[in-house]
mmCIF file with all atom_site columns, C-alpha atoms and ligand atoms in Angstrom:
data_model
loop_
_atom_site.group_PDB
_atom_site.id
_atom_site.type_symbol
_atom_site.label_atom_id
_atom_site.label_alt_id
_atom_site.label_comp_id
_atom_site.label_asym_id
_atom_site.label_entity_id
_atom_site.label_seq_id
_atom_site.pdbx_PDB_ins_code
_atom_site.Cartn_x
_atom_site.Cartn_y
_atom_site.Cartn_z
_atom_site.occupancy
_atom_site.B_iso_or_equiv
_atom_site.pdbx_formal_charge
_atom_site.auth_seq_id
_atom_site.auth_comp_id
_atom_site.auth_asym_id
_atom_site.auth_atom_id
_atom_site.pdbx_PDB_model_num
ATOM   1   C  CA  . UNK A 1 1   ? -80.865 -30.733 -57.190 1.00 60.00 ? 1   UNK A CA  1
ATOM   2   C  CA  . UNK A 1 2   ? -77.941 -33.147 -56.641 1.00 71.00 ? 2   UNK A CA  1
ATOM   3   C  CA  . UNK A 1 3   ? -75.054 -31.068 -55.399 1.00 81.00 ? 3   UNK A CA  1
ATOM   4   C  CA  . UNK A 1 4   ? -71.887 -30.998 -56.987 1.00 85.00 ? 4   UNK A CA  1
ATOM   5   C  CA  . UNK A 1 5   ? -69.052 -29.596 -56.004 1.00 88.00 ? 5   UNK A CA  1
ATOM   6   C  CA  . UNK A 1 6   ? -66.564 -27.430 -58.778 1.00 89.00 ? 6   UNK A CA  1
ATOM   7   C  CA  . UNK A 1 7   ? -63.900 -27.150 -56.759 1.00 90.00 ? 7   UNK A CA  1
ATOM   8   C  CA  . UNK A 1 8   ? -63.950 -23.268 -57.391 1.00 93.00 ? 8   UNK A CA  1
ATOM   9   C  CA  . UNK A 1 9   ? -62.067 -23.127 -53.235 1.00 93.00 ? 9   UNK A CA  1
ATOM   10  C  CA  . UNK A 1 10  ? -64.059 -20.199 -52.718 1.00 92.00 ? 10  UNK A CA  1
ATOM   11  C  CA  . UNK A 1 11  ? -65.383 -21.936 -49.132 1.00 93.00 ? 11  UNK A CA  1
ATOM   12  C  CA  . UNK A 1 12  ? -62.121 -22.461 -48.078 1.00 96.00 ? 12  UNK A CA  1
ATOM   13  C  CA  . UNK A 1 13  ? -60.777 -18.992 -48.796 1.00 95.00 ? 13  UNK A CA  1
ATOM   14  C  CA  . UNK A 1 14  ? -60.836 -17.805 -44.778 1.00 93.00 ? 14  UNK A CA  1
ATOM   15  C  CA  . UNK A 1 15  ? -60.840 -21.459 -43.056 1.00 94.00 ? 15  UNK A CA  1
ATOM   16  C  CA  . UNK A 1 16  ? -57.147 -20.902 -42.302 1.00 95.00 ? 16  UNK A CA  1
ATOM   17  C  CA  . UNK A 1 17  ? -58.071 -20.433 -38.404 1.00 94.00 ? 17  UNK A CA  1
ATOM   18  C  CA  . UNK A 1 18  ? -60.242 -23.439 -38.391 1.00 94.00 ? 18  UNK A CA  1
ATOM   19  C  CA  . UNK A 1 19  ? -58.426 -25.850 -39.888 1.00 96.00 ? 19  UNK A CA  1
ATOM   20  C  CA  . UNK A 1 20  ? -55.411 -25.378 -37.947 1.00 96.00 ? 20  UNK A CA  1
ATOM   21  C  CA  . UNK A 1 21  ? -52.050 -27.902 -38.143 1.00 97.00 ? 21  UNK A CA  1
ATOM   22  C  CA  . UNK A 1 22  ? -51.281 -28.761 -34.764 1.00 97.00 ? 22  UNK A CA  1
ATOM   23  C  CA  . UNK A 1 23  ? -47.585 -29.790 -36.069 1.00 97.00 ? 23  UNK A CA  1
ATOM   24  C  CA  . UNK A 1 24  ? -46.033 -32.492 -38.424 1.00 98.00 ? 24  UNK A CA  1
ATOM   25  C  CA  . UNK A 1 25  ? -45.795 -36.194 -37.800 1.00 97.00 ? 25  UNK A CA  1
ATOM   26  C  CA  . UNK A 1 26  ? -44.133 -37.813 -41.108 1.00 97.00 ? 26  UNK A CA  1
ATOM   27  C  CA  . UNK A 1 27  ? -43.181 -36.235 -44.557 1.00 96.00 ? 27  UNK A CA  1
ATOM   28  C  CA  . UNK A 1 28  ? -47.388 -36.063 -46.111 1.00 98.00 ? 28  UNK A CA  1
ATOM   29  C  CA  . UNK A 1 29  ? -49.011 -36.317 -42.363 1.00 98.00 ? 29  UNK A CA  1
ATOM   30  C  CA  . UNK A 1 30  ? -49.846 -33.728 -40.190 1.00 98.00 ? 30  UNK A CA  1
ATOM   31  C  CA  . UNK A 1 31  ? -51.835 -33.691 -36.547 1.00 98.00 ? 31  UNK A CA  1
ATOM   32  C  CA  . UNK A 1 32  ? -55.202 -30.934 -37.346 1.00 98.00 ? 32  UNK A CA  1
ATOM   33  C  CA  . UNK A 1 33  ? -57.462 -29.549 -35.299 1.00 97.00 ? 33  UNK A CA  1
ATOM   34  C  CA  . UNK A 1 34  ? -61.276 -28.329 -36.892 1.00 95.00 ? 34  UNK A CA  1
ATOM   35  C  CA  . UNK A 1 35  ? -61.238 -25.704 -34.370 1.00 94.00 ? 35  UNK A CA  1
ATOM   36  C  CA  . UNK A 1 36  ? -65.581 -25.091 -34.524 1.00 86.00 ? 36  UNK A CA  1
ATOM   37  C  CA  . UNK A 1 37  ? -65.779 -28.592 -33.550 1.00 89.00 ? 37  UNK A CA  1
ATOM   38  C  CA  . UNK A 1 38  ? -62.891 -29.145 -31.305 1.00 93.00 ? 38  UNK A CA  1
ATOM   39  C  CA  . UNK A 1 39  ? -62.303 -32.533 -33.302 1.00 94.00 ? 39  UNK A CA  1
ATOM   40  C  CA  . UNK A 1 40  ? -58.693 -33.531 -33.324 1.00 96.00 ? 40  UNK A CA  1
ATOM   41  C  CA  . UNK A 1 41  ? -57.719 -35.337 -36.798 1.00 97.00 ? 41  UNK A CA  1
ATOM   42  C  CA  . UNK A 1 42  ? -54.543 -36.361 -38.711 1.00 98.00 ? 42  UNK A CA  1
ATOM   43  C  CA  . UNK A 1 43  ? -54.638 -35.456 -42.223 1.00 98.00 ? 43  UNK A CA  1
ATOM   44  C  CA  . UNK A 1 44  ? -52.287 -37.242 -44.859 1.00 98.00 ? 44  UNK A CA  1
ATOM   45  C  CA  . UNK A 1 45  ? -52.155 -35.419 -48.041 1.00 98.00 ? 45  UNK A CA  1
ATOM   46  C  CA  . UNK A 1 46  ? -53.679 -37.302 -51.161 1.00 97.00 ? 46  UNK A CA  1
ATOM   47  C  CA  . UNK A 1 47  ? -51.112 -39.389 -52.831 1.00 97.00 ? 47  UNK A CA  1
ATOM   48  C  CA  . UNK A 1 48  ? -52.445 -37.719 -56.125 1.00 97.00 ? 48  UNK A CA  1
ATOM   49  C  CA  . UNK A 1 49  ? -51.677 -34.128 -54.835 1.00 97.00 ? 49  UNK A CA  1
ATOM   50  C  CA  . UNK A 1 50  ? -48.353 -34.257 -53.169 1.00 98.00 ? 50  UNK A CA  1
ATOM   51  C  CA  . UNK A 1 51  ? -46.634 -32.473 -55.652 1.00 97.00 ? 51  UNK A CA  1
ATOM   52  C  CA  . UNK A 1 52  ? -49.342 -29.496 -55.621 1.00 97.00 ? 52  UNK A CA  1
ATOM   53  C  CA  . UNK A 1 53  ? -48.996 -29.638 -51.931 1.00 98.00 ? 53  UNK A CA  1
ATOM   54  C  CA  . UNK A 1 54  ? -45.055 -29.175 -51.839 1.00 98.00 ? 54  UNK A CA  1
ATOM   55  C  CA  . UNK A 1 55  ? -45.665 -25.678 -53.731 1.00 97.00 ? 55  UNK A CA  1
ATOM   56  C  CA  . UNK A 1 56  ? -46.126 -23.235 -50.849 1.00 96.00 ? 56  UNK A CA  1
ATOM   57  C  CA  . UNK A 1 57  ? -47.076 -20.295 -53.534 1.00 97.00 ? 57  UNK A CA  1
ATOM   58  C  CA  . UNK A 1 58  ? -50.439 -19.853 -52.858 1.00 97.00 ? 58  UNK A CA  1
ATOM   59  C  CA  . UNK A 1 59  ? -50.272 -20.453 -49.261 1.00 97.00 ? 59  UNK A CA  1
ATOM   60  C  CA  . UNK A 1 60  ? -48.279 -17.734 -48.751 1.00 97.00 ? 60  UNK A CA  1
ATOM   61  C  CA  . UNK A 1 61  ? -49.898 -15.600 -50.807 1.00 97.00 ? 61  UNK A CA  1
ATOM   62  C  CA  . UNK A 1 62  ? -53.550 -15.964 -49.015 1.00 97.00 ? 62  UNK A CA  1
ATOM   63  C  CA  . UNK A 1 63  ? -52.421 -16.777 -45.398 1.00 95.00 ? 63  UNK A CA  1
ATOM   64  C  CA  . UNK A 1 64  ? -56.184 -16.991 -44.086 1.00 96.00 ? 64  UNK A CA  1
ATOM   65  C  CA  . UNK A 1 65  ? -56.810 -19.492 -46.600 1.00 97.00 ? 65  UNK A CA  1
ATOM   66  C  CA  . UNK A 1 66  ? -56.769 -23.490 -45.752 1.00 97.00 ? 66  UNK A CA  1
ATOM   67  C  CA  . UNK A 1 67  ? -53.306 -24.680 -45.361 1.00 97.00 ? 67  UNK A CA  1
ATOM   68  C  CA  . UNK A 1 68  ? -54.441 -27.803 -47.561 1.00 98.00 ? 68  UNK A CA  1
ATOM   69  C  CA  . UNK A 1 69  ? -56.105 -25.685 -50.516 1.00 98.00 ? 69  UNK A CA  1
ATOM   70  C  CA  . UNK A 1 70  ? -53.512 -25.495 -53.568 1.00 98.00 ? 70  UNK A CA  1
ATOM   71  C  CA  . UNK A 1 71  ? -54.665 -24.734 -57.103 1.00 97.00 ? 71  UNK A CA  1
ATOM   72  C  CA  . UNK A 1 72  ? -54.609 -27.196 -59.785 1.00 96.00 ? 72  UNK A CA  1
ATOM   73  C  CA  . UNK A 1 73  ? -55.432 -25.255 -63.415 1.00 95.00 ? 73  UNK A CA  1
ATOM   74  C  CA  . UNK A 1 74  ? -58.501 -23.566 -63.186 1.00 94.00 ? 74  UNK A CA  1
ATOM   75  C  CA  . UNK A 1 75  ? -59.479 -25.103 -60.067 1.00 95.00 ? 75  UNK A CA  1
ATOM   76  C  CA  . UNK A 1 76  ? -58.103 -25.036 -56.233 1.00 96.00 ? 76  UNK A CA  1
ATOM   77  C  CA  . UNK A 1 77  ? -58.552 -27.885 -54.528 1.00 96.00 ? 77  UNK A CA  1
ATOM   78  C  CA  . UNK A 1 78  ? -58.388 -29.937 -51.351 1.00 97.00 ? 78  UNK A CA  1
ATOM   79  C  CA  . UNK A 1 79  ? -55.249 -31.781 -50.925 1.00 97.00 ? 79  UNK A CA  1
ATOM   80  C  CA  . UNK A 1 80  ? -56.096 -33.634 -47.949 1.00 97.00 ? 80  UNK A CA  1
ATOM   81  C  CA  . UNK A 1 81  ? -59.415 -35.286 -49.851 1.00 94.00 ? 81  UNK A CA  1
ATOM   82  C  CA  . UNK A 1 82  ? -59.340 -38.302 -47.991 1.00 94.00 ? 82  UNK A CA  1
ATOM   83  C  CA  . UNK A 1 83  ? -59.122 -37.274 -44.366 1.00 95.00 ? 83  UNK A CA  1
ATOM   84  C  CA  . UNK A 1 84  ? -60.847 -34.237 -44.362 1.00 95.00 ? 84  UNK A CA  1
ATOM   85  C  CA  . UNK A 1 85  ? -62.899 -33.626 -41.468 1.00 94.00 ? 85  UNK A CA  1
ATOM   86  C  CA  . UNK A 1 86  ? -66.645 -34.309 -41.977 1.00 91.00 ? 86  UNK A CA  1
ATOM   87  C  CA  . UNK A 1 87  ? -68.246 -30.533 -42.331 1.00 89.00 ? 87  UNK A CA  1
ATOM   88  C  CA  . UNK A 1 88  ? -66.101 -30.605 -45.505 1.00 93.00 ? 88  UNK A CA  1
ATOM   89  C  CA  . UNK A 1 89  ? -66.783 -33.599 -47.053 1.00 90.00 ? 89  UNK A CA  1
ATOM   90  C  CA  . UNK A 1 90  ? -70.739 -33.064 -46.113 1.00 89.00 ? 90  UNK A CA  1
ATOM   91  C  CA  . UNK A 1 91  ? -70.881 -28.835 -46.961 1.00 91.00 ? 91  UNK A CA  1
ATOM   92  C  CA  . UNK A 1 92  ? -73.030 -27.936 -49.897 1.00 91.00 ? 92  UNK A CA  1
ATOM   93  C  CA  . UNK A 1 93  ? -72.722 -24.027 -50.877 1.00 91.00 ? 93  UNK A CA  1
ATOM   94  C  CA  . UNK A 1 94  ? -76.273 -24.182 -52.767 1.00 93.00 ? 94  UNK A CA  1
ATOM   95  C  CA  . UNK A 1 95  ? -79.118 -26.469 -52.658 1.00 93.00 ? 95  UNK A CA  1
ATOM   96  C  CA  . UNK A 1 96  ? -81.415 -24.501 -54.246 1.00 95.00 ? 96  UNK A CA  1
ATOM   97  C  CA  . UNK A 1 97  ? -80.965 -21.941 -57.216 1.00 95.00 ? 97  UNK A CA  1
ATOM   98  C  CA  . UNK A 1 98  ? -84.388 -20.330 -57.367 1.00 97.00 ? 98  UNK A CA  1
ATOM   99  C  CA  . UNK A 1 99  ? -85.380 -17.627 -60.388 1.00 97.00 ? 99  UNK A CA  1
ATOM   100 C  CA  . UNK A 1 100 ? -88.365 -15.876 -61.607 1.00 96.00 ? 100 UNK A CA  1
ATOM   101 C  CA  . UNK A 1 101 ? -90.624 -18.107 -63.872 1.00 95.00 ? 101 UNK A CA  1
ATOM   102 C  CA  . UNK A 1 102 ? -88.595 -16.449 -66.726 1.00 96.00 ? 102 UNK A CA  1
ATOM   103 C  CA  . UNK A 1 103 ? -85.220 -18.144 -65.359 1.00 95.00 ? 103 UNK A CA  1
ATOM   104 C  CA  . UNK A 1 104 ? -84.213 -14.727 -64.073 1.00 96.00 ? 104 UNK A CA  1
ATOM   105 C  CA  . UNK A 1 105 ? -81.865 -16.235 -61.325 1.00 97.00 ? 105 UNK A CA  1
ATOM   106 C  CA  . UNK A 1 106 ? -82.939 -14.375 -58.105 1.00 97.00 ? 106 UNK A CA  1
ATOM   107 C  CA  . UNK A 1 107 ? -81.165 -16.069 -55.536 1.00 95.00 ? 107 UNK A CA  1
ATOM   108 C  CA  . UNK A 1 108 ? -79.207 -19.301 -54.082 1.00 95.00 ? 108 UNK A CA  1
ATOM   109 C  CA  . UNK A 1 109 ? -79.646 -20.890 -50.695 1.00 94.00 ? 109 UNK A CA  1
ATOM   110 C  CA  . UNK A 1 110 ? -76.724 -23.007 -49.098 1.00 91.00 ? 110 UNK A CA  1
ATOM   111 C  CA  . UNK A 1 111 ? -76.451 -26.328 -47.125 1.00 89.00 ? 111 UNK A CA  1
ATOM   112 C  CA  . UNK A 1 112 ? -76.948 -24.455 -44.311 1.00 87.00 ? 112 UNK A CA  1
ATOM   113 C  CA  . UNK A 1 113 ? -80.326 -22.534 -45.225 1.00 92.00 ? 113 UNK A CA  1
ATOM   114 C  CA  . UNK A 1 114 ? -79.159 -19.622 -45.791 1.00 92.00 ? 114 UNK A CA  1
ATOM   115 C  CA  . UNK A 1 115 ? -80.772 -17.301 -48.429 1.00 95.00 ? 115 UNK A CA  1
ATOM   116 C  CA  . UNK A 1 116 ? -78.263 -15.317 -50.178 1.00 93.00 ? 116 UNK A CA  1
ATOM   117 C  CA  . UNK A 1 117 ? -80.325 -12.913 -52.316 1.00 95.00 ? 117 UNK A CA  1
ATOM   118 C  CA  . UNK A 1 118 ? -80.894 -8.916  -52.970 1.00 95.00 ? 118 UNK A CA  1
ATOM   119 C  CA  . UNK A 1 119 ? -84.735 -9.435  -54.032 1.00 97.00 ? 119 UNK A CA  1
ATOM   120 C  CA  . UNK A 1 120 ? -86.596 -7.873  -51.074 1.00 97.00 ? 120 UNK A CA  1
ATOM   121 C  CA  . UNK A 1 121 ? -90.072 -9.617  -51.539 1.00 97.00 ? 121 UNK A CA  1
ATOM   122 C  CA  . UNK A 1 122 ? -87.980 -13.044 -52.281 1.00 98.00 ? 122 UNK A CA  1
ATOM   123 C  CA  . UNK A 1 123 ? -86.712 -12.628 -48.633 1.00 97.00 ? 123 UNK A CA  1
ATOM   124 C  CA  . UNK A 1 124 ? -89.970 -12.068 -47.087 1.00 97.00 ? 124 UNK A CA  1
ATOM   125 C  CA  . UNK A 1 125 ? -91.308 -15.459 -48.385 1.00 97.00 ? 125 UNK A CA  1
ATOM   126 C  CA  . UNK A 1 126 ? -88.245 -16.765 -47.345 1.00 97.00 ? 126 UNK A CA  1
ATOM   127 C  CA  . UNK A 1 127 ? -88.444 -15.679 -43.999 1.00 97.00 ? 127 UNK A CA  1
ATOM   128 C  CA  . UNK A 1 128 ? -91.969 -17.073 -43.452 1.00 97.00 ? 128 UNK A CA  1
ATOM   129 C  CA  . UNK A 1 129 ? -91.016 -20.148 -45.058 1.00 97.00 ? 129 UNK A CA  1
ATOM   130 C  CA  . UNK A 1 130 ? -88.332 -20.714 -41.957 1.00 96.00 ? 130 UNK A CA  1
ATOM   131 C  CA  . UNK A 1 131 ? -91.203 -19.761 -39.559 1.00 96.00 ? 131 UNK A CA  1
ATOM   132 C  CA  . UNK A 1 132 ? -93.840 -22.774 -40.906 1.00 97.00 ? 132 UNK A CA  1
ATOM   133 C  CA  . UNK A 1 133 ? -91.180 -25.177 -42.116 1.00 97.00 ? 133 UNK A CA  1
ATOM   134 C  CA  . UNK A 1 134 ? -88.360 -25.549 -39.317 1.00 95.00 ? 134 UNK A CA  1
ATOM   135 C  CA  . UNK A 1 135 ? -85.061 -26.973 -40.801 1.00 91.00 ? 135 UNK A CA  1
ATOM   136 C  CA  . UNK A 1 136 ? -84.904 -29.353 -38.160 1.00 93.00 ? 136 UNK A CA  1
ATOM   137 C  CA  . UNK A 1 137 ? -87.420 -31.240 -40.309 1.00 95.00 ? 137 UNK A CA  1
ATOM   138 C  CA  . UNK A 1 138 ? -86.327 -33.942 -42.276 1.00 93.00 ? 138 UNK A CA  1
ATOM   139 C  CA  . UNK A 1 139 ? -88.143 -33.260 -45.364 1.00 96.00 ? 139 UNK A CA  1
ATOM   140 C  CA  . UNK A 1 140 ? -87.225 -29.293 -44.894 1.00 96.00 ? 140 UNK A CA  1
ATOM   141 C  CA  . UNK A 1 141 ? -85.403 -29.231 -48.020 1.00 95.00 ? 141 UNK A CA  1
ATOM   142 C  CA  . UNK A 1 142 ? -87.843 -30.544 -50.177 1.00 96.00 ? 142 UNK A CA  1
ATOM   143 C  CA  . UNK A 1 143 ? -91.440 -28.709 -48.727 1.00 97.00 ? 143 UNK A CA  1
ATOM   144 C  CA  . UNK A 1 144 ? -89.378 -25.684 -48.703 1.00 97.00 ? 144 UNK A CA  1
ATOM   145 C  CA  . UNK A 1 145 ? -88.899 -26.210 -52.179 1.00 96.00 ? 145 UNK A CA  1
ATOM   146 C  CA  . UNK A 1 146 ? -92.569 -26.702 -52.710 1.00 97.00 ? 146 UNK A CA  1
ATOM   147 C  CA  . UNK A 1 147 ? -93.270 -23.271 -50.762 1.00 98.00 ? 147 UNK A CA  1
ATOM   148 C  CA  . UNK A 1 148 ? -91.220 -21.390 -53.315 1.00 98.00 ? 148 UNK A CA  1
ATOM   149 C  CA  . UNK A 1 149 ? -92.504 -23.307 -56.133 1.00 97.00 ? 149 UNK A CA  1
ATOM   150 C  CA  . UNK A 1 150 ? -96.049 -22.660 -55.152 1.00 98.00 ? 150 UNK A CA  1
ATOM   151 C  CA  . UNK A 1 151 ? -95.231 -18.859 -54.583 1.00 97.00 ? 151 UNK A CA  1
ATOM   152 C  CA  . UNK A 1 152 ? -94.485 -18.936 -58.380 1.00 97.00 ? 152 UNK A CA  1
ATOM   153 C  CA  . UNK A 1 153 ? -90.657 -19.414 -58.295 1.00 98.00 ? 153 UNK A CA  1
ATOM   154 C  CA  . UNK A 1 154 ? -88.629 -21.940 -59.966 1.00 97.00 ? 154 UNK A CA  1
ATOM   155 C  CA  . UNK A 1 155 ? -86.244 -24.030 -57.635 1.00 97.00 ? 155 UNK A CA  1
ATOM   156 C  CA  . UNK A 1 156 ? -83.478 -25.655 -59.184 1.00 92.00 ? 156 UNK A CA  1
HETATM 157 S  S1  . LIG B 2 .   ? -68.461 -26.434 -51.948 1.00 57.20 ? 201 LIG B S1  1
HETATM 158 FE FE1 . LIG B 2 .   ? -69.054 -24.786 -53.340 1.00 57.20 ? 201 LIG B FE1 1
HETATM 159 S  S2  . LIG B 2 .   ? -67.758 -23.027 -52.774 1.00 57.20 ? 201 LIG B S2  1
HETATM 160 FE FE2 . LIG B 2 .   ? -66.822 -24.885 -51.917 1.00 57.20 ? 201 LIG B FE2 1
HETATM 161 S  S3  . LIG B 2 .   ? -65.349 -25.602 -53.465 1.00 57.20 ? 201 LIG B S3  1
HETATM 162 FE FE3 . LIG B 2 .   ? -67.278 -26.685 -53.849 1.00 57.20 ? 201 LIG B FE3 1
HETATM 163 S  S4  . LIG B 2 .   ? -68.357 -25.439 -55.386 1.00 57.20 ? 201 LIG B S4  1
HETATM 164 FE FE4 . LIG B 2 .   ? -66.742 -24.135 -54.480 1.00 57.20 ? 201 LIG B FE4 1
HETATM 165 S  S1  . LIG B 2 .   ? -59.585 -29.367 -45.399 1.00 57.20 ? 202 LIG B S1  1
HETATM 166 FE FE1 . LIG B 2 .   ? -59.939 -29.272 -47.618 1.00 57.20 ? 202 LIG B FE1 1
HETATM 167 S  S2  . LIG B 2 .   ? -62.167 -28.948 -47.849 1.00 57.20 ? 202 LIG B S2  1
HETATM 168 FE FE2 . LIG B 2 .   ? -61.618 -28.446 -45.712 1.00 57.20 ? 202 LIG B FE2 1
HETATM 169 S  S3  . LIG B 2 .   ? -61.243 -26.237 -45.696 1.00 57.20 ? 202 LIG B S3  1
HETATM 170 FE FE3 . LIG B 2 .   ? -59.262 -27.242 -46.062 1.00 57.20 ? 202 LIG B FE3 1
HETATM 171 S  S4  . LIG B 2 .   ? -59.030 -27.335 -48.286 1.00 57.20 ? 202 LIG B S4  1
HETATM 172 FE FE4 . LIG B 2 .   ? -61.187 -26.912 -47.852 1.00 57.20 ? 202 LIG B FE4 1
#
């Protein structure tokens, strides 16, 4: 499934203390540090989102959230868009939503292969799937997706 993302914010909730401004360099442009990688970056806030940005509401309301994350309607998103370090633009919170052959939904599995599901007998085919097909694969994604299919689950 092609991933798109809803800005719903809910991945960038607690990435307060890894997205971390270093200090201020001009009125929209701040030095950043993506602490898991170590990478230094300077982030200038979207010109379309300035005005979101200048409302420190829900900052201060969630302080472990991302200082760029500001709602926007129903939504919260990213004001720094452009510059955002690369685990952000690339991260996908589900790849695969898998159900019964019914549709029940059963579970979700992120970017990252993780399974995130309750189903006990899902998790044991799961598990073996990560034994015979190693992520490190290239085609992990999609023969994993034929392991579940051919187990009788639907992978959307
Ligand atoms: S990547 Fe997923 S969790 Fe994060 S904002 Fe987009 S839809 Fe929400
Ligand atoms: S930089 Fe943007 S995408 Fe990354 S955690 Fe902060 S708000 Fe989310």
């Amino acid at each position: 499934m092609a991933f798109t993302c809803r800005q719903c914010g809910t991945c960038c909730m607690y990435l307060g203390d890894y997205i971390v401004i270093d200090h201020q360099i001009g009125q929209f442009e701040f030095a950043c540090e993506s602490v898991s990688t170590g990478t230094q970056f300077v982030a200038r806030i979207d010109e379309n989102k300035r005005e979101l940005f200048c409302d420190h509401t829900f900052p201060d309301e969630h302080p472990h959230a991302c200082r760029f994350l500001r709602p926007d309607g129903n939504l919260l998103r990213c004001t720094i868009h452009g510059d955002s370090p690369a685990q952000c633009k690339f991260y996908r919170c589900v790849i695969m939503r898998i159900t019964d052959p019914a549709g029940n939904p059963l579970g979700t599995v992120t970017g990252t292969f993780n399974l995130h599901s309750d189903d006990t007998v899902l998790r044991t085919i799961w598990e073996h799937a990560e034994k015979i097909i190693p992520e490190s694969l290239l085609d992990a994604e999609e023969r994993r997706r034929e392991y579940l299919t051919a187990h009788g689950y639907r992978v959307e």
